[in-house]
Short mmCIF file of C-alpha atoms and ligand atoms in Angstrom, two decimals:
data_model
loop_
_atom_site.label_atom_id
_atom_site.label_comp_id
_atom_site.label_asym_id
_atom_site.label_seq_id
_atom_site.Cartn_x
_atom_site.Cartn_y
_atom_site.Cartn_z
CA UNK A 24 -102.91 30.57 -15.74
CA UNK A 25 -101.11 27.35 -16.72
CA UNK A 26 -102.21 24.15 -14.96
CA UNK A 27 -98.75 23.73 -13.43
CA UNK A 28 -99.32 26.94 -11.49
CA UNK A 29 -103.05 26.72 -10.99
CA UNK A 30 -103.05 23.21 -9.52
CA UNK A 31 -99.75 23.38 -7.64
CA UNK A 32 -100.40 22.18 -4.06
CA UNK A 33 -100.14 25.01 -1.52
CA UNK A 34 -100.27 23.08 1.76
CA UNK A 35 -98.09 20.30 3.12
CA UNK A 36 -101.10 18.05 3.67
CA UNK A 37 -102.04 18.37 -0.04
CA UNK A 38 -98.71 17.00 -1.28
CA UNK A 39 -99.37 13.74 -3.01
CA UNK A 40 -96.09 11.81 -3.05
CA UNK A 41 -92.82 11.46 -1.05
CA UNK A 42 -94.84 11.30 2.17
CA UNK A 43 -91.62 10.74 4.18
CA UNK A 44 -90.35 14.20 3.13
CA UNK A 45 -93.74 15.74 3.89
CA UNK A 46 -93.64 14.23 7.40
CA UNK A 47 -90.17 15.68 8.00
CA UNK A 48 -91.27 19.12 6.84
CA UNK A 49 -94.36 18.95 9.01
CA UNK A 50 -92.19 18.11 12.03
CA UNK A 51 -89.91 21.07 11.25
CA UNK A 52 -92.85 23.44 10.85
CA UNK A 53 -94.31 22.37 14.19
CA UNK A 54 -91.13 23.32 15.98
CA UNK A 55 -89.82 26.29 13.98
CA UNK A 56 -87.36 27.56 16.61
CA UNK A 57 -85.18 24.52 16.15
CA UNK A 58 -85.38 24.59 12.37
CA UNK A 59 -81.90 24.73 10.81
CA UNK A 60 -81.02 26.20 7.43
CA UNK A 61 -82.38 23.85 4.76
CA UNK A 62 -81.00 22.70 1.45
CA UNK A 63 -83.50 21.23 -1.04
CA UNK A 64 -81.93 19.36 -3.92
CA UNK A 65 -83.13 17.00 -6.61
CA UNK A 66 -83.79 16.88 -10.36
CA UNK A 67 -85.78 19.54 -12.17
CA UNK A 68 -89.55 19.14 -11.91
CA UNK A 69 -89.35 16.84 -8.86
CA UNK A 70 -91.31 19.30 -6.68
CA UNK A 71 -88.64 21.17 -4.69
CA UNK A 72 -90.15 24.65 -5.04
CA UNK A 73 -93.63 23.33 -4.34
CA UNK A 74 -92.40 21.79 -1.09
CA UNK A 75 -90.56 24.98 -0.09
CA UNK A 76 -93.71 27.04 -0.66
CA UNK A 77 -95.80 24.57 1.35
CA UNK A 78 -93.26 24.72 4.19
CA UNK A 79 -93.39 28.54 4.19
CA UNK A 80 -97.17 28.32 4.34
CA UNK A 81 -96.92 25.97 7.32
CA UNK A 82 -94.43 28.30 9.06
CA UNK A 83 -96.16 31.62 8.48
CA UNK A 84 -99.75 30.86 7.46
CA UNK A 85 -101.56 32.15 4.34
CA UNK A 86 -99.59 35.46 4.50
CA UNK A 87 -96.63 33.66 2.94
CA UNK A 88 -98.70 33.23 -0.23
CA UNK A 89 -99.35 36.95 -0.67
CA UNK A 90 -96.46 37.51 -3.03
CA UNK A 91 -95.26 40.55 -4.88
CA UNK A 92 -92.61 40.97 -7.52
CA UNK A 93 -89.87 43.43 -6.71
CA UNK A 94 -86.81 44.74 -8.43
CA UNK A 95 -83.93 45.80 -6.21
CA UNK A 96 -80.79 47.71 -7.13
CA UNK A 97 -77.52 46.97 -5.33
CA UNK A 98 -74.37 49.05 -5.45
CA UNK A 99 -71.04 47.23 -5.31
CA UNK A 100 -67.95 48.71 -3.54
CA UNK A 101 -66.66 49.67 -7.01
CA UNK A 102 -69.85 51.71 -7.58
CA UNK A 103 -71.36 49.35 -10.12
CA UNK A 104 -75.12 48.86 -9.94
CA UNK A 105 -76.72 45.44 -10.15
CA UNK A 106 -80.46 44.90 -10.60
CA UNK A 107 -82.09 41.77 -9.27
CA UNK A 108 -85.70 40.56 -9.48
CA UNK A 109 -87.14 39.03 -6.36
CA UNK A 110 -90.39 37.60 -5.06
CA UNK A 111 -91.32 38.76 -1.57
CA UNK A 112 -93.97 38.32 1.09
CA UNK A 113 -94.02 39.92 4.55
CA UNK A 114 -92.18 36.86 5.85
CA UNK A 115 -89.78 35.77 3.21
CA UNK A 116 -87.83 36.78 0.16
CA UNK A 117 -86.90 34.63 -2.82
CA UNK A 118 -84.06 35.45 -5.17
CA UNK A 119 -81.88 33.78 -7.72
CA UNK A 120 -78.55 35.38 -6.78
CA UNK A 121 -76.76 33.77 -9.71
CA UNK A 122 -78.51 36.38 -11.92
CA UNK A 123 -76.11 38.99 -10.54
CA UNK A 124 -73.20 37.39 -12.42
CA UNK A 125 -69.80 38.38 -11.06
CA UNK A 126 -71.33 40.60 -8.38
CA UNK A 127 -73.36 37.82 -6.77
CA UNK A 128 -71.23 38.01 -3.59
CA UNK A 129 -72.49 41.52 -2.74
CA UNK A 130 -76.09 40.62 -3.47
CA UNK A 131 -75.99 37.57 -1.20
CA UNK A 132 -74.39 39.49 1.67
CA UNK A 133 -76.56 42.60 1.36
CA UNK A 134 -79.86 40.77 1.06
CA UNK A 135 -79.29 38.51 4.07
CA UNK A 136 -77.97 41.40 6.16
CA UNK A 137 -80.97 43.51 5.21
CA UNK A 138 -83.61 40.91 5.92
CA UNK A 139 -81.98 39.82 9.18
CA UNK A 140 -81.84 43.35 10.55
CA UNK A 141 -85.42 44.24 9.50
CA UNK A 142 -88.52 44.43 11.69
CA UNK A 143 -89.02 41.43 13.92
CA UNK A 144 -91.84 39.18 12.79
CA UNK A 145 -93.37 38.97 16.29
CA UNK A 146 -94.29 42.65 15.91
CA UNK A 147 -96.36 42.01 12.79
CA UNK A 148 -97.71 38.53 13.42
CA UNK A 149 -101.32 38.08 14.40
CA UNK A 150 -101.25 34.27 14.79
CA UNK A 151 -99.34 32.35 17.42
CA UNK A 152 -98.37 29.84 14.78
CA UNK A 153 -96.01 32.17 12.92
CA UNK A 154 -92.28 31.49 13.15
CA UNK A 155 -90.27 34.38 14.58
CA UNK A 156 -87.53 34.48 11.97
CA UNK A 157 -87.63 35.59 8.37
CA UNK A 158 -86.61 33.29 5.56
CA UNK A 159 -84.42 33.90 2.55
CA UNK A 160 -84.98 31.42 -0.27
CA UNK A 161 -82.01 31.23 -2.62
CA UNK A 162 -82.79 29.29 -5.79
CA UNK A 163 -80.20 27.95 -8.24
CA UNK A 164 -77.43 28.30 -5.61
CA UNK A 165 -75.23 26.10 -7.78
CA UNK A 166 -74.85 29.11 -10.10
CA UNK A 167 -73.17 31.13 -7.33
CA UNK A 168 -69.47 31.85 -7.75
CA UNK A 169 -66.98 30.41 -5.24
CA UNK A 170 -66.55 33.85 -3.62
CA UNK A 171 -70.30 34.22 -3.23
CA UNK A 172 -70.55 30.76 -1.69
CA UNK A 173 -67.79 31.69 0.77
CA UNK A 174 -69.64 34.95 1.60
CA UNK A 175 -72.84 32.96 2.06
CA UNK A 176 -71.11 30.63 4.49
CA UNK A 177 -69.96 33.55 6.70
CA UNK A 178 -73.27 35.39 6.52
CA UNK A 179 -75.41 32.35 7.30
CA UNK A 180 -73.54 31.82 10.56
CA UNK A 181 -73.73 35.44 11.63
CA UNK A 182 -77.47 35.90 11.17
CA UNK A 183 -78.68 32.41 12.09
CA UNK A 184 -80.88 33.74 14.95
CA UNK A 185 -82.96 36.23 13.02
CA UNK A 186 -83.09 34.63 9.62
CA UNK A 187 -83.16 31.16 8.08
CA UNK A 188 -81.93 30.22 4.68
CA UNK A 189 -83.57 27.76 2.33
CA UNK A 190 -81.24 26.86 -0.52
CA UNK A 191 -82.44 25.08 -3.62
CA UNK A 192 -80.71 23.60 -6.64
CA UNK A 193 -80.56 20.45 -8.77
CA UNK A 194 -77.31 18.99 -7.48
CA UNK A 195 -75.61 19.56 -4.14
CA UNK A 196 -72.23 18.62 -5.59
CA UNK A 197 -71.88 22.05 -7.21
CA UNK A 198 -72.02 23.77 -3.82
CA UNK A 199 -68.97 23.94 -1.53
CA UNK A 200 -68.81 21.58 1.42
CA UNK A 201 -68.83 24.27 4.20
CA UNK A 202 -72.16 25.62 2.93
CA UNK A 203 -73.64 22.13 2.56
CA UNK A 204 -72.59 21.09 6.04
CA UNK A 205 -74.34 24.07 7.61
CA UNK A 206 -77.71 23.02 6.20
CA UNK A 207 -80.07 20.11 6.67
CA UNK A 208 -80.13 18.47 3.24
CA UNK A 209 -83.54 17.44 1.91
CA UNK A 210 -83.32 15.34 -1.23
CA UNK A 211 -86.43 15.45 -3.39
CA UNK A 212 -86.13 12.53 -5.83
CA UNK A 213 -87.93 12.56 -9.18
CA UNK A 214 -91.44 11.06 -8.87
CA UNK A 215 -91.94 7.54 -10.23
CA UNK A 216 -94.03 6.87 -13.33
CA UNK A 217 -96.94 5.71 -11.20
CA UNK A 218 -96.77 8.81 -9.01
CA UNK A 219 -96.73 11.01 -12.11
CA UNK A 220 -99.70 9.13 -13.60
CA UNK A 221 -101.66 9.63 -10.37
CA UNK A 222 -100.97 13.39 -10.32
CA UNK A 223 -101.99 13.62 -14.00
CA UNK A 224 -105.25 11.75 -13.41
CA UNK A 225 -106.02 14.00 -10.43
CA UNK A 226 -105.21 17.16 -12.41
CA UNK A 227 -107.36 16.00 -15.34
CA UNK A 228 -110.25 15.33 -12.95
CA UNK A 229 -109.94 18.82 -11.48
CA UNK A 230 -110.06 20.33 -14.96
CA UNK A 231 -113.08 18.19 -15.85
CA UNK A 232 -111.29 16.10 -18.47
CA UNK A 233 -111.31 12.30 -18.62
CA UNK A 234 -107.80 10.96 -18.90
CA UNK A 235 -107.51 7.29 -19.99
CA UNK A 236 -104.94 5.39 -17.90
CA UNK A 237 -102.93 4.44 -21.02
CA UNK A 238 -102.50 8.10 -21.97
CA UNK A 239 -101.47 9.00 -18.41
CA UNK A 240 -98.79 6.29 -18.39
CA UNK A 241 -97.63 7.28 -21.92
CA UNK A 242 -97.10 10.85 -20.72
CA UNK A 243 -95.40 9.61 -17.54
CA UNK A 244 -92.95 7.55 -19.62
CA UNK A 245 -92.19 10.40 -22.03
CA UNK A 246 -91.65 13.23 -19.54
CA UNK A 247 -88.25 12.12 -18.25
CA UNK A 248 -89.74 11.95 -14.72
CA UNK A 249 -90.22 15.72 -14.74
CA UNK A 250 -93.66 16.43 -13.28
CA UNK A 251 -93.80 19.99 -14.62
CA UNK A 252 -93.20 18.66 -18.11
CA UNK A 253 -95.84 15.96 -17.66
CA UNK A 254 -98.51 18.48 -16.62
CA UNK A 255 -97.56 20.83 -19.48
CA UNK A 256 -97.85 17.88 -21.92
CA UNK A 257 -101.24 16.99 -20.46
CA UNK A 258 -102.48 20.55 -20.90
CA UNK A 259 -101.23 20.66 -24.50
CA UNK A 260 -102.84 17.28 -25.30
CA UNK A 261 -106.13 18.23 -23.62
CA UNK A 262 -106.81 20.72 -26.44
CA UNK A 263 -107.10 17.72 -28.81
CA UNK A 264 -109.40 15.68 -26.61
CA UNK A 265 -107.23 13.14 -24.69
CA UNK A 266 -108.11 10.00 -26.66
CA UNK A 267 -106.53 6.57 -26.13
CA UNK A 268 -104.40 6.51 -29.30
CA UNK A 269 -103.26 10.14 -29.06
CA UNK A 270 -99.48 10.44 -29.52
CA UNK A 271 -97.45 12.30 -26.89
CA UNK A 272 -96.04 15.50 -28.44
CA UNK A 273 -92.25 15.83 -28.77
CA UNK A 274 -90.81 19.35 -28.67
CA UNK A 275 -88.92 20.79 -31.66
CA UNK A 276 -85.66 21.16 -29.76
CA UNK A 277 -85.76 17.47 -28.76
CA UNK A 278 -86.22 16.45 -32.40
CA UNK A 279 -83.33 18.75 -33.29
CA UNK A 280 -81.06 17.05 -30.72
CA UNK A 281 -82.25 13.63 -31.90
CA UNK A 282 -81.08 14.60 -35.40
CA UNK A 283 -77.69 15.76 -34.02
CA UNK A 284 -77.28 12.36 -32.33
CA UNK A 285 -78.04 10.57 -35.60
CA UNK A 286 -75.63 12.82 -37.55
CA UNK A 287 -72.64 12.39 -35.24
CA UNK A 288 -73.16 8.64 -35.11
CA UNK A 289 -73.28 8.46 -38.92
CA UNK A 290 -70.18 10.50 -39.62
CA UNK A 291 -67.13 11.45 -37.51
CA UNK A 292 -65.22 14.25 -39.22
CA UNK A 293 -64.03 17.83 -38.58
CA UNK A 294 -66.75 19.09 -40.99
CA UNK A 295 -69.48 17.28 -39.06
CA UNK A 296 -68.05 18.64 -35.80
CA UNK A 297 -68.14 22.22 -37.15
CA UNK A 298 -71.73 21.74 -38.37
CA UNK A 299 -72.70 20.35 -34.95
CA UNK A 300 -71.20 23.39 -33.23
CA UNK A 301 -73.53 25.63 -35.27
CA UNK A 302 -76.49 23.54 -34.17
CA UNK A 303 -75.41 23.70 -30.53
CA UNK A 304 -75.18 27.49 -30.81
CA UNK A 305 -78.68 27.56 -32.19
CA UNK A 306 -80.00 25.56 -29.22
CA UNK A 307 -78.21 27.81 -26.74
CA UNK A 308 -79.47 31.06 -28.28
CA UNK A 309 -82.97 29.61 -28.06
CA UNK A 310 -82.45 29.39 -24.28
CA UNK A 311 -82.16 25.61 -23.96
CA UNK A 312 -79.82 25.24 -20.94
CA UNK A 313 -76.48 23.57 -21.83
CA UNK A 314 -76.91 20.81 -19.25
CA UNK A 315 -80.31 19.92 -20.73
CA UNK A 316 -78.75 19.86 -24.21
CA UNK A 317 -76.03 17.51 -22.97
CA UNK A 318 -78.42 15.27 -21.05
CA UNK A 319 -80.84 14.96 -23.97
CA UNK A 320 -78.02 14.32 -26.42
CA UNK A 321 -76.63 11.52 -24.24
CA UNK A 322 -80.09 9.99 -23.90
CA UNK A 323 -80.51 9.99 -27.67
CA UNK A 324 -77.00 8.60 -28.24
CA UNK A 325 -77.55 5.77 -25.76
CA UNK A 326 -80.70 4.61 -27.56
CA UNK A 327 -78.79 2.89 -30.37
CA UNK A 328 -75.35 2.42 -28.85
CA UNK A 329 -73.62 -0.88 -28.17
CA UNK A 330 -73.59 -1.79 -24.45
CA UNK A 331 -69.76 -1.88 -24.34
CA UNK A 332 -69.59 1.80 -25.31
CA UNK A 333 -72.33 3.12 -23.03
CA UNK A 334 -70.33 3.42 -19.75
CA UNK A 335 -67.56 5.51 -21.31
CA UNK A 336 -70.03 7.82 -23.08
CA UNK A 337 -71.88 8.41 -19.81
CA UNK A 338 -68.59 8.92 -17.95
CA UNK A 339 -67.41 11.57 -20.43
CA UNK A 340 -70.83 13.24 -20.37
CA UNK A 341 -70.52 13.56 -16.58
CA UNK A 342 -66.99 14.94 -17.02
CA UNK A 343 -68.15 17.65 -19.44
CA UNK A 344 -71.25 18.41 -17.39
CA UNK A 345 -68.92 19.20 -14.50
CA UNK A 346 -66.81 21.37 -16.80
CA UNK A 347 -69.95 23.25 -17.89
CA UNK A 348 -70.78 23.92 -14.23
CA UNK A 349 -67.27 25.12 -13.41
CA UNK A 350 -66.40 27.01 -16.59
CA UNK A 351 -68.01 29.93 -18.36
CA UNK A 352 -68.11 29.07 -22.10
CA UNK A 353 -70.66 26.27 -22.37
CA UNK A 354 -70.22 25.84 -26.11
CA UNK A 355 -66.57 24.74 -25.64
CA UNK A 356 -67.57 21.89 -23.38
CA UNK A 357 -70.54 20.80 -25.49
CA UNK A 358 -68.31 20.71 -28.55
CA UNK A 359 -65.58 18.90 -26.62
CA UNK A 360 -68.11 16.23 -25.64
CA UNK A 361 -69.21 15.77 -29.25
CA UNK A 362 -65.54 15.48 -30.35
CA UNK A 363 -64.91 12.94 -27.58
CA UNK A 364 -67.97 10.93 -28.59
CA UNK A 365 -66.85 10.94 -32.22
CA UNK A 366 -63.39 9.70 -31.20
CA UNK A 367 -64.85 6.95 -28.97
CA UNK A 368 -67.26 5.80 -31.64
CA UNK A 369 -64.67 5.83 -34.41
CA UNK A 370 -62.28 3.79 -32.26
CA UNK A 371 -65.08 1.34 -31.48
CA UNK A 372 -65.81 0.90 -35.21
CA UNK A 373 -62.11 0.49 -36.05
CA UNK A 374 -61.66 -2.15 -33.31
CA UNK A 375 -64.76 -3.93 -34.59
CA UNK A 376 -63.43 -4.15 -38.15
CA UNK A 377 -59.93 -5.12 -36.94
CA UNK A 378 -61.49 -8.17 -35.28
CA UNK A 379 -62.91 -9.40 -38.60
N1 LIG B 405 -96.81 16.89 -4.69
C1 LIG B 405 -97.27 17.38 -5.82
N2 LIG B 405 -98.52 17.12 -6.22
C2 LIG B 405 -99.00 17.60 -7.38
N3 LIG B 405 -98.29 18.38 -8.22
C3 LIG B 405 -97.04 18.69 -7.88
C4 LIG B 405 -96.46 18.21 -6.67
N4 LIG B 405 -95.18 18.66 -6.60
C5 LIG B 405 -94.99 19.40 -7.71
N5 LIG B 405 -96.10 19.42 -8.47
C6 LIG B 405 -96.25 20.07 -9.79
O1 LIG B 405 -95.01 19.96 -10.48
C7 LIG B 405 -94.60 21.23 -10.96
C8 LIG B 405 -93.09 21.34 -10.80
O2 LIG B 405 -92.76 21.38 -9.43
P1 LIG B 405 -91.64 22.34 -8.84
O3 LIG B 405 -91.65 23.67 -9.53
O4 LIG B 405 -91.82 22.33 -7.36
O5 LIG B 405 -90.35 21.53 -9.24
P2 LIG B 405 -88.82 21.87 -8.96
O6 LIG B 405 -88.19 20.60 -8.49
O7 LIG B 405 -88.70 23.07 -8.09
O8 LIG B 405 -88.33 22.18 -10.45
P3 LIG B 405 -87.11 23.14 -10.93
O9 LIG B 405 -85.88 22.66 -10.26
O10 LIG B 405 -87.10 22.92 -12.42
O11 LIG B 405 -87.52 24.54 -10.57
C9 LIG B 405 -95.36 22.26 -10.13
O12 LIG B 405 -95.68 23.38 -10.91
C10 LIG B 405 -96.58 21.54 -9.67
O13 LIG B 405 -97.64 21.83 -10.56
#
């Protein structure tokens, strides 16, 4: 098992940072009847899923950790079948409804209806502590279509007594306002460098490795404040001994994007744009999510850019990130961003030479 899974905290009291969020979750778990639907949001690797699992453990006891993988088939009104993978326990169900593509609306409605009308938990609970409702955890809700979000809004009102929803995604802004306003938002910010270093040192201690503080802070600075990434880096580096001067590994796809950033800054031409499109395709077919490609590209571009140009590059990146979220062909928007960057940079160079 990878360290990220093996040493993931399972109880609220074991969570090591964001103690204010932990206190709020503890208060909710102590009074489950008044718990509203929840919406966890924050950057990738900040610890959202870990906190959701700890909350479920606090609500239902160790039974919430006895998980099994399930595959369910849904039939749409037009007789199409949709297969969805889900993780279930006796108390909750976790799905990523966005996987159902255009039929996500039926999956959302059916699954909530089904779980809300199932056996009451009081009949199966042996401990007084257990909450009396079941929970549906919907991850990556930002991938849901508008129709599915509207269906979710209606369903969450109807079954509020017998079932609670926990929604989870990176950014709340991609979810419609009526769904957001029916949930208690819990923002899980990315951990700071010091918090990441502390988790790394603790993890290394548990795996009987000695981690020098310099290496821990090097990893913390290189992981983009993503704790999952930091622990994966630590595990990879531990095979070579964790010495003081050990370099932090950079992944191949990051080097590839770094090269794209260098290329498009060196030359702005239709040929370079066409070559960049090929490279973008290659990243996408290797399952690097388009938003990660865009974010990494912007980070690399900003490294060597003049300060006057930085705000507009970031602004256009945000514009195309929104387009990626709303549209369906990611490659169009990635390419459009590159074209926009080339235009901005060329204009900047022209203005610079005009001044001389
Ligand atoms: N409080 C914590 N203490 C120690 N380790 C933690 C803590 N929170 C999270 N982690 C570690 O960080 C990893 C990533 O956390 P998690 O999967 O909860 O992030 P996430 O925000 O849900 O990410 P994503 O949005 O990408 O799914 C976990 O596998 C776990 O090992």
